[in-house]
Each structure stands twice: as C-alpha cells, then as structure tokens.
C-alpha cells in the first residue's frame, strides 16, 4: 500500500507566500513572538490554509534571524530558507567584495552557487549586472523573489542549472561560493566542497577575473598559485577568505577589517621575517583574527616596535603604545605564573567585579577559570590573558587602552 505526502512541495509552499493572501499573512505575523506562535497559528487557521499559515510563521522566524546579517530593513522585505540564512554572506562583507569587483572594472558577473542571492544583491547594488545560478528550484525561487523585493530584478537574472554546465562567456568575471556544508555539518576538505575547490578555481581562471569564497580556516597549502588570498573580519569576527583572480597582486596575502576597511597586504616573496621573542613589555597587542589567519602578525609587530611573547603564539608585546587598526592594545598591569589562587586574591585586592578571560596557547578554558575565581565583587574591570611566555604557562592581567 502506497501513501502520498498531502503537503505541497516546498516550491509550491513558497509560491503561495508570494500571492496576495500570502503577503497579507506575512505582514500580519511579522512581529510574532515565538512564544505566541501556537495561539497565533490557531487563530489564523480559521480563515487561511494551515500550510500557508505555517509557511508564513516560519518565514517570519527566518526574517527575524536574518536581521543580524542583512539589517532590519532588508530582512523585513526579503525571503529566506533555513540554509540560506545560515550560509548567506553578511551584507557588510558582500558589499565590500562587490565594491572591489567594481573597482577592478567589472560590469557583469556570473554568480555561481548564488544561494538566496545575498552576493548577487550586493553586486547589483554596486551597479553590476549578475547572472545568478543555483541548481535548487526552491533556492532559485527565493533568489528571484529577493531581487524583485529589493528592486534589483533588472540587474539580476536567476537561472536554475548545474553550475558546472553554465557557459559564462560574455561576463567580465565569475564569483563562486561553493557549498561547504553537508548532511553531517561543515565540510573541511576543500575538494569535498560542492563544486570541489579545484573545479571552482578552473571556472574562475577561465574567466580571467573573479573571486572564490572559501572557509577562513582553509589550509594555506590548499591555496592555488597565482591568486591574492584575502581574509576578511567584521567587527573582530573572522568571516571568510576570498581567492582573487586577475588583480594586480597575485601570490599575495591580504587581511581586511570591516567596517572601517583597513587593509594589510604582503607579497608571498616579501613577507616580513618572524618577530623576535622578547620579555613582556608595558603593552600587549592582540592582532585581529584576519591578520592572524593571513600570517601577517609580523607586520603588526613591525608597526608597534614589538616582539612575540612566545614563538608559537600570536600575541605581540611592546614598550610603546602605537595605535593600529590591526590589533587591540592592552596595558599590562601584572605578569605572573599561572596560579588560580594567586589570581583570585589579586582580583579581590583590585576590586575587580567584571573579568574578561582570553586564551591563546593555554589548555585552561575561560569559563572554567571564571568559575574558579568566583565570586567577583567590585567596581573595576580587568582582562586576563592565559598564554605562554617563552614556553611557560603565564597569566597577564591588564585592560584595553582607550
């Protein structure tokens, strides 16, 4: 005996949201508190199909989640899928990358693996014509709806196809964002991406210019020759790495810090030497994660006339205070061997009620240390760094320099 699923296909459920009835429901449930969803759904199902009500509430939840990446104004108008919200590029990063494309003279881009269209939207807003390609019918429908919702449909053509079979002749550049998640979560092997890294590289090379988005933790040895590799952070959070083709800086590394756009670059054949290891100075500099992943910590050390606390740890120390966008500076007040009881006594003596714990090169977890030094009372704040100095487990206590 066979049974059929009475529910409409996902594409049909989504299409129903684009009808007048669906859009009216989306407006009605826009600000629904998740705790009240059941009551709201029960009321709305009296006058609307249950599947449409469910789809509208699910879309409202996704829009609420998407605010962090797309901003409240765009998120309220856009459409999403669960994977789309999770995997889409943050608007600030997509806009920055689109700006680089425009500055390279690109006027048209084939966006392969476009997802819900986050990058295509940013490219179109930069005045670039986009062919957005994905093999999922639902994803393409969402991307197409987003282009219309944001008034960019004239610049974005959405095509449902296998990206390996799409001709990109006639486009100035290619952008590829391979899928890096599978049924078991994140994919760490670049050749297990969809499409594999090697195929994506070939697609961009054939175009001559373009960009390939990859995981920021990609092994350096997996980076192909002849590309500029850029690591991008946003407000101190490392977001992605991009392989750039056809720039004037092949075989180079770049770290870019958003929202300010500060950029640090170095050619692979002219990388600065490793900084010396030196005693703890008055200041400790914590390089931005994009700088660390680009292996440009030595450039930061040069800028602040500093050295490393340990040859294997990306903390820079100096006797001089030299503000730099590429690292956060802390004034060191105490330097002592790792000892929980001594730390607890010192914090009590200093009246520290707010403690930030950072670690690099230490096996101790910050939450574990916080628990062991409780209770904390007092009006002052402090930061403790769990690290190594010349190989020895060490605690450095200080505060950010304003």
PDB file of C-alpha atoms in Angstrom, residues 7-230:
ATOM      1  CA  UNK A   7       1.667  18.589   1.836  1.00  0.00           C
ATOM      2  CA  UNK A   8       2.568  20.746  -1.189  1.00  0.00           C
ATOM      3  CA  UNK A   9       6.145  20.740  -2.447  1.00  0.00           C
ATOM      4  CA  UNK A  10       8.448  23.351  -0.870  1.00  0.00           C
ATOM      5  CA  UNK A  11       8.423  25.395  -4.095  1.00  0.00           C
ATOM      6  CA  UNK A  12       4.606  25.449  -4.058  1.00  0.00           C
ATOM      7  CA  UNK A  13       4.554  26.465  -0.380  1.00  0.00           C
ATOM      8  CA  UNK A  14       6.927  29.301  -1.158  1.00  0.00           C
ATOM      9  CA  UNK A  15       4.959  30.393  -4.227  1.00  0.00           C
ATOM     10  CA  UNK A  16       1.868  30.664  -2.014  1.00  0.00           C
ATOM     11  CA  UNK A  17       3.683  33.236   0.114  1.00  0.00           C
ATOM     12  CA  UNK A  18       4.031  35.466  -2.950  1.00  0.00           C
ATOM     13  CA  UNK A  19       0.269  35.645  -3.515  1.00  0.00           C
ATOM     14  CA  UNK A  20      -1.802  38.492  -2.147  1.00  0.00           C
ATOM     15  CA  UNK A  21      -3.077  36.215   0.630  1.00  0.00           C
ATOM     16  CA  UNK A  22       0.427  35.070   1.475  1.00  0.00           C
ATOM     17  CA  UNK A  23       1.857  38.587   1.585  1.00  0.00           C
ATOM     18  CA  UNK A  24      -1.007  39.743   3.793  1.00  0.00           C
ATOM     19  CA  UNK A  25      -0.281  36.884   6.199  1.00  0.00           C
ATOM     20  CA  UNK A  26       3.414  37.766   6.220  1.00  0.00           C
ATOM     21  CA  UNK A  27       2.549  41.318   7.201  1.00  0.00           C
ATOM     22  CA  UNK A  28       0.239  40.079   9.947  1.00  0.00           C
ATOM     23  CA  UNK A  29       2.726  37.677  11.553  1.00  0.00           C
ATOM     24  CA  UNK A  30       5.775  39.881  11.020  1.00  0.00           C
ATOM     25  CA  UNK A  31       6.433  40.647  14.698  1.00  0.00           C
ATOM     26  CA  UNK A  32       5.033  37.448  16.202  1.00  0.00           C
ATOM     27  CA  UNK A  33       6.692  36.461  19.462  1.00  0.00           C
ATOM     28  CA  UNK A  34       7.872  32.825  19.130  1.00  0.00           C
ATOM     29  CA  UNK A  35       6.211  32.106  22.484  1.00  0.00           C
ATOM     30  CA  UNK A  36       2.822  33.066  20.973  1.00  0.00           C
ATOM     31  CA  UNK A  37       3.158  31.204  17.682  1.00  0.00           C
ATOM     32  CA  UNK A  38       0.773  28.407  18.624  1.00  0.00           C
ATOM     33  CA  UNK A  39      -2.001  30.810  19.617  1.00  0.00           C
ATOM     34  CA  UNK A  40      -1.458  32.943  16.506  1.00  0.00           C
ATOM     35  CA  UNK A  41      -1.436  29.872  14.246  1.00  0.00           C
ATOM     36  CA  UNK A  42      -4.644  28.534  15.789  1.00  0.00           C
ATOM     37  CA  UNK A  43      -6.411  31.842  15.185  1.00  0.00           C
ATOM     38  CA  UNK A  44      -5.192  32.290  11.611  1.00  0.00           C
ATOM     39  CA  UNK A  45      -6.036  28.733  10.555  1.00  0.00           C
ATOM     40  CA  UNK A  46      -9.719  29.563  10.951  1.00  0.00           C
ATOM     41  CA  UNK A  47      -9.515  31.763   7.841  1.00  0.00           C
ATOM     42  CA  UNK A  48      -6.429  30.536   5.951  1.00  0.00           C
ATOM     43  CA  UNK A  49      -4.979  27.179   4.823  1.00  0.00           C
ATOM     44  CA  UNK A  50      -2.909  25.592   7.583  1.00  0.00           C
ATOM     45  CA  UNK A  51       0.135  25.081   5.333  1.00  0.00           C
ATOM     46  CA  UNK A  52       0.124  28.737   4.324  1.00  0.00           C
ATOM     47  CA  UNK A  53      -0.097  29.862   7.947  1.00  0.00           C
ATOM     48  CA  UNK A  54       2.778  27.554   8.869  1.00  0.00           C
ATOM     49  CA  UNK A  55       4.885  28.834   5.976  1.00  0.00           C
ATOM     50  CA  UNK A  56       4.228  32.460   6.907  1.00  0.00           C
ATOM     51  CA  UNK A  57       5.198  31.901  10.539  1.00  0.00           C
ATOM     52  CA  UNK A  58       8.325  30.008   9.503  1.00  0.00           C
ATOM     53  CA  UNK A  59       9.277  32.873   7.172  1.00  0.00           C
ATOM     54  CA  UNK A  60       8.722  35.384   9.972  1.00  0.00           C
ATOM     55  CA  UNK A  61      11.154  33.452  12.172  1.00  0.00           C
ATOM     56  CA  UNK A  62      13.745  33.375   9.394  1.00  0.00           C
ATOM     57  CA  UNK A  63      13.392  37.115   8.813  1.00  0.00           C
ATOM     58  CA  UNK A  64      13.969  37.766  12.496  1.00  0.00           C
ATOM     59  CA  UNK A  65      17.138  35.645  12.375  1.00  0.00           C
ATOM     60  CA  UNK A  66      18.295  37.375   9.198  1.00  0.00           C
ATOM     61  CA  UNK A  67      18.346  40.844  10.752  1.00  0.00           C
ATOM     62  CA  UNK A  68      21.847  40.216  12.130  1.00  0.00           C
ATOM     63  CA  UNK A  69      23.196  39.625   8.615  1.00  0.00           C
ATOM     64  CA  UNK A  70      21.013  41.786   6.391  1.00  0.00           C
ATOM     65  CA  UNK A  71      19.773  44.572   8.653  1.00  0.00           C
ATOM     66  CA  UNK A  72      16.188  45.140   9.735  1.00  0.00           C
ATOM     67  CA  UNK A  73      15.041  47.000   6.616  1.00  0.00           C
ATOM     68  CA  UNK A  74      16.200  44.427   4.041  1.00  0.00           C
ATOM     69  CA  UNK A  75      15.403  41.385   6.200  1.00  0.00           C
ATOM     70  CA  UNK A  76      11.776  42.539   6.543  1.00  0.00           C
ATOM     71  CA  UNK A  77      11.366  42.517   2.743  1.00  0.00           C
ATOM     72  CA  UNK A  78      13.477  39.511   1.786  1.00  0.00           C
ATOM     73  CA  UNK A  79      12.677  35.804   1.719  1.00  0.00           C
ATOM     74  CA  UNK A  80      14.786  33.053   3.233  1.00  0.00           C
ATOM     75  CA  UNK A  81      15.320  29.342   3.671  1.00  0.00           C
ATOM     76  CA  UNK A  82      16.885  27.879   6.829  1.00  0.00           C
ATOM     77  CA  UNK A  83      20.097  27.009   4.970  1.00  0.00           C
ATOM     78  CA  UNK A  84      20.025  30.361   3.219  1.00  0.00           C
ATOM     79  CA  UNK A  85      20.058  32.317   6.452  1.00  0.00           C
ATOM     80  CA  UNK A  86      22.850  30.141   7.818  1.00  0.00           C
ATOM     81  CA  UNK A  87      25.094  30.248   4.755  1.00  0.00           C
ATOM     82  CA  UNK A  88      24.425  33.682   3.256  1.00  0.00           C
ATOM     83  CA  UNK A  89      27.170  36.283   3.300  1.00  0.00           C
ATOM     84  CA  UNK A  90      26.739  39.144   5.756  1.00  0.00           C
ATOM     85  CA  UNK A  91      25.695  42.299   3.882  1.00  0.00           C
ATOM     86  CA  UNK A  92      28.718  44.303   5.032  1.00  0.00           C
ATOM     87  CA  UNK A  93      31.102  41.666   3.649  1.00  0.00           C
ATOM     88  CA  UNK A  94      29.159  41.165   0.408  1.00  0.00           C
ATOM     89  CA  UNK A  95      29.047  44.934  -0.178  1.00  0.00           C
ATOM     90  CA  UNK A  96      32.780  45.244   0.403  1.00  0.00           C
ATOM     91  CA  UNK A  97      33.517  42.426  -2.043  1.00  0.00           C
ATOM     92  CA  UNK A  98      31.151  43.903  -4.636  1.00  0.00           C
ATOM     93  CA  UNK A  99      32.958  47.217  -4.275  1.00  0.00           C
ATOM     94  CA  UNK A 100      36.270  45.536  -5.030  1.00  0.00           C
ATOM     95  CA  UNK A 101      34.736  43.951  -8.117  1.00  0.00           C
ATOM     96  CA  UNK A 102      33.503  47.348  -9.300  1.00  0.00           C
ATOM     97  CA  UNK A 103      36.908  48.923  -8.636  1.00  0.00           C
ATOM     98  CA  UNK A 104      38.501  46.221 -10.796  1.00  0.00           C
ATOM     99  CA  UNK A 105      36.386  47.464 -13.680  1.00  0.00           C
ATOM    100  CA  UNK A 106      33.909  44.575 -13.577  1.00  0.00           C
ATOM    101  CA  UNK A 107      30.474  45.391 -15.014  1.00  0.00           C
ATOM    102  CA  UNK A 108      28.990  41.878 -15.196  1.00  0.00           C
ATOM    103  CA  UNK A 109      29.416  38.784 -13.020  1.00  0.00           C
ATOM    104  CA  UNK A 110      28.339  35.156 -13.245  1.00  0.00           C
ATOM    105  CA  UNK A 111      27.488  34.294  -9.629  1.00  0.00           C
ATOM    106  CA  UNK A 112      27.720  30.513  -9.407  1.00  0.00           C
ATOM    107  CA  UNK A 113      26.130  28.819  -6.371  1.00  0.00           C
ATOM    108  CA  UNK A 114      24.158  32.008  -5.700  1.00  0.00           C
ATOM    109  CA  UNK A 115      22.049  30.640  -2.823  1.00  0.00           C
ATOM    110  CA  UNK A 116      19.277  33.034  -1.787  1.00  0.00           C
ATOM    111  CA  UNK A 117      21.084  35.840  -3.602  1.00  0.00           C
ATOM    112  CA  UNK A 118      22.934  37.753  -0.902  1.00  0.00           C
ATOM    113  CA  UNK A 119      26.028  38.324  -3.032  1.00  0.00           C
ATOM    114  CA  UNK A 120      24.029  38.903  -6.209  1.00  0.00           C
ATOM    115  CA  UNK A 121      22.082  41.656  -4.439  1.00  0.00           C
ATOM    116  CA  UNK A 122      25.285  43.361  -3.278  1.00  0.00           C
ATOM    117  CA  UNK A 123      26.785  43.154  -6.773  1.00  0.00           C
ATOM    118  CA  UNK A 124      23.639  44.619  -8.319  1.00  0.00           C
ATOM    119  CA  UNK A 125      23.621  47.450  -5.787  1.00  0.00           C
ATOM    120  CA  UNK A 126      27.168  48.210  -6.933  1.00  0.00           C
ATOM    121  CA  UNK A 127      25.788  48.627 -10.463  1.00  0.00           C
ATOM    122  CA  UNK A 128      26.991  45.234 -11.722  1.00  0.00           C
ATOM    123  CA  UNK A 129      24.829  43.005 -13.946  1.00  0.00           C
ATOM    124  CA  UNK A 130      24.535  39.496 -12.468  1.00  0.00           C
ATOM    125  CA  UNK A 131      23.727  36.010 -13.702  1.00  0.00           C
ATOM    126  CA  UNK A 132      22.805  34.139 -10.503  1.00  0.00           C
ATOM    127  CA  UNK A 133      22.941  30.344 -10.827  1.00  0.00           C
ATOM    128  CA  UNK A 134      21.860  27.584  -8.452  1.00  0.00           C
ATOM    129  CA  UNK A 135      20.632  24.049  -9.009  1.00  0.00           C
ATOM    130  CA  UNK A 136      17.889  24.127  -6.345  1.00  0.00           C
ATOM    131  CA  UNK A 137      14.441  25.140  -7.669  1.00  0.00           C
ATOM    132  CA  UNK A 138      13.415  26.493  -4.267  1.00  0.00           C
ATOM    133  CA  UNK A 139      16.640  28.449  -3.787  1.00  0.00           C
ATOM    134  CA  UNK A 140      16.298  29.991  -7.235  1.00  0.00           C
ATOM    135  CA  UNK A 141      12.697  30.976  -6.494  1.00  0.00           C
ATOM    136  CA  UNK A 142      13.834  32.679  -3.273  1.00  0.00           C
ATOM    137  CA  UNK A 143      16.723  34.465  -5.002  1.00  0.00           C
ATOM    138  CA  UNK A 144      14.374  35.680  -7.740  1.00  0.00           C
ATOM    139  CA  UNK A 145      11.873  36.937  -5.162  1.00  0.00           C
ATOM    140  CA  UNK A 146      14.646  38.784  -3.309  1.00  0.00           C
ATOM    141  CA  UNK A 147      15.773  40.535  -6.491  1.00  0.00           C
ATOM    142  CA  UNK A 148      12.210  41.766  -7.012  1.00  0.00           C
ATOM    143  CA  UNK A 149      11.703  42.647  -3.324  1.00  0.00           C
ATOM    144  CA  UNK A 150      14.741  44.946  -3.302  1.00  0.00           C
ATOM    145  CA  UNK A 151      14.052  46.467  -6.726  1.00  0.00           C
ATOM    146  CA  UNK A 152      17.060  44.847  -8.424  1.00  0.00           C
ATOM    147  CA  UNK A 153      15.357  42.445 -10.816  1.00  0.00           C
ATOM    148  CA  UNK A 154      16.519  44.446 -13.855  1.00  0.00           C
ATOM    149  CA  UNK A 155      20.145  43.665 -12.993  1.00  0.00           C
ATOM    150  CA  UNK A 156      19.792  40.063 -11.779  1.00  0.00           C
ATOM    151  CA  UNK A 157      18.918  37.069 -13.930  1.00  0.00           C
ATOM    152  CA  UNK A 158      18.341  33.932 -11.840  1.00  0.00           C
ATOM    153  CA  UNK A 159      18.900  30.620 -13.622  1.00  0.00           C
ATOM    154  CA  UNK A 160      18.255  27.109 -12.303  1.00  0.00           C
ATOM    155  CA  UNK A 161      21.139  24.973 -13.560  1.00  0.00           C
ATOM    156  CA  UNK A 162      24.169  22.885 -12.626  1.00  0.00           C
ATOM    157  CA  UNK A 163      26.946  25.455 -12.263  1.00  0.00           C
ATOM    158  CA  UNK A 164      29.439  23.126 -13.964  1.00  0.00           C
ATOM    159  CA  UNK A 165      27.346  23.265 -17.136  1.00  0.00           C
ATOM    160  CA  UNK A 166      26.769  27.014 -17.340  1.00  0.00           C
ATOM    161  CA  UNK A 167      28.586  28.998 -20.029  1.00  0.00           C
ATOM    162  CA  UNK A 168      29.905  32.247 -18.595  1.00  0.00           C
ATOM    163  CA  UNK A 169      31.027  33.783 -21.882  1.00  0.00           C
ATOM    164  CA  UNK A 170      30.078  37.416 -22.038  1.00  0.00           C
ATOM    165  CA  UNK A 171      30.602  38.089 -18.332  1.00  0.00           C
ATOM    166  CA  UNK A 172      33.550  40.120 -17.080  1.00  0.00           C
ATOM    167  CA  UNK A 173      34.121  37.970 -14.011  1.00  0.00           C
ATOM    168  CA  UNK A 174      32.986  34.868 -12.142  1.00  0.00           C
ATOM    169  CA  UNK A 175      32.152  34.608  -8.455  1.00  0.00           C
ATOM    170  CA  UNK A 176      31.830  31.180  -6.840  1.00  0.00           C
ATOM    171  CA  UNK A 177      30.636  30.396  -3.330  1.00  0.00           C
ATOM    172  CA  UNK A 178      30.805  26.583  -3.089  1.00  0.00           C
ATOM    173  CA  UNK A 179      28.578  24.792  -0.599  1.00  0.00           C
ATOM    174  CA  UNK A 180      30.665  23.968   2.468  1.00  0.00           C
ATOM    175  CA  UNK A 181      28.037  22.104   4.453  1.00  0.00           C
ATOM    176  CA  UNK A 182      26.758  18.574   4.011  1.00  0.00           C
ATOM    177  CA  UNK A 183      24.428  16.237   5.813  1.00  0.00           C
ATOM    178  CA  UNK A 184      26.938  15.928   8.651  1.00  0.00           C
ATOM    179  CA  UNK A 185      27.705  19.608   9.071  1.00  0.00           C
ATOM    180  CA  UNK A 186      30.693  21.676   7.962  1.00  0.00           C
ATOM    181  CA  UNK A 187      32.981  20.331   5.253  1.00  0.00           C
ATOM    182  CA  UNK A 188      36.672  20.951   5.915  1.00  0.00           C
ATOM    183  CA  UNK A 189      38.215  19.254   2.875  1.00  0.00           C
ATOM    184  CA  UNK A 190      38.155  21.838   0.024  1.00  0.00           C
ATOM    185  CA  UNK A 191      37.840  19.057  -2.530  1.00  0.00           C
ATOM    186  CA  UNK A 192      34.621  17.954  -0.809  1.00  0.00           C
ATOM    187  CA  UNK A 193      33.014  21.360  -1.431  1.00  0.00           C
ATOM    188  CA  UNK A 194      30.181  21.457  -3.973  1.00  0.00           C
ATOM    189  CA  UNK A 195      31.594  22.115  -6.504  1.00  0.00           C
ATOM    190  CA  UNK A 196      35.087  20.983  -5.430  1.00  0.00           C
ATOM    191  CA  UNK A 197      37.674  23.730  -4.957  1.00  0.00           C
ATOM    192  CA  UNK A 198      39.675  22.602  -7.997  1.00  0.00           C
ATOM    193  CA  UNK A 199      36.629  22.873 -10.301  1.00  0.00           C
ATOM    194  CA  UNK A 200      35.700  26.256  -8.859  1.00  0.00           C
ATOM    195  CA  UNK A 201      39.255  27.511  -9.409  1.00  0.00           C
ATOM    196  CA  UNK A 202      39.155  26.328 -13.033  1.00  0.00           C
ATOM    197  CA  UNK A 203      35.857  28.158 -13.597  1.00  0.00           C
ATOM    198  CA  UNK A 204      37.248  31.464 -12.344  1.00  0.00           C
ATOM    199  CA  UNK A 205      40.583  31.066 -14.137  1.00  0.00           C
ATOM    200  CA  UNK A 206      38.783  30.564 -17.450  1.00  0.00           C
ATOM    201  CA  UNK A 207      37.023  33.888 -16.947  1.00  0.00           C
ATOM    202  CA  UNK A 208      40.337  35.588 -16.183  1.00  0.00           C
ATOM    203  CA  UNK A 209      38.938  37.680 -13.353  1.00  0.00           C
ATOM    204  CA  UNK A 210      36.801  36.954 -10.343  1.00  0.00           C
ATOM    205  CA  UNK A 211      36.658  35.693  -6.795  1.00  0.00           C
ATOM    206  CA  UNK A 212      36.146  32.419  -4.975  1.00  0.00           C
ATOM    207  CA  UNK A 213      34.808  32.397  -1.418  1.00  0.00           C
ATOM    208  CA  UNK A 214      36.269  29.732   0.865  1.00  0.00           C
ATOM    209  CA  UNK A 215      36.310  28.894   4.558  1.00  0.00           C
ATOM    210  CA  UNK A 216      38.639  31.185   6.543  1.00  0.00           C
ATOM    211  CA  UNK A 217      40.328  28.162   8.090  1.00  0.00           C
ATOM    212  CA  UNK A 218      41.435  26.787   4.712  1.00  0.00           C
ATOM    213  CA  UNK A 219      44.950  25.296   4.900  1.00  0.00           C
ATOM    214  CA  UNK A 220      47.466  27.628   3.283  1.00  0.00           C
ATOM    215  CA  UNK A 221      48.839  24.734   1.278  1.00  0.00           C
ATOM    216  CA  UNK A 222      45.413  24.323  -0.363  1.00  0.00           C
ATOM    217  CA  UNK A 223      45.560  27.838  -1.821  1.00  0.00           C
ATOM    218  CA  UNK A 224      46.426  27.680  -5.541  1.00  0.00           C
ATOM    219  CA  UNK A 225      49.280  29.642  -7.076  1.00  0.00           C
ATOM    220  CA  UNK A 226      48.816  32.988  -8.725  1.00  0.00           C
ATOM    221  CA  UNK A 227      45.987  34.291  -6.537  1.00  0.00           C
ATOM    222  CA  UNK A 228      45.561  37.021  -3.971  1.00  0.00           C
ATOM    223  CA  UNK A 229      44.151  35.482  -0.802  1.00  0.00           C
ATOM    224  CA  UNK A 230      42.165  37.828   1.398  1.00  0.00           C
TER     225      UNK A 230
END
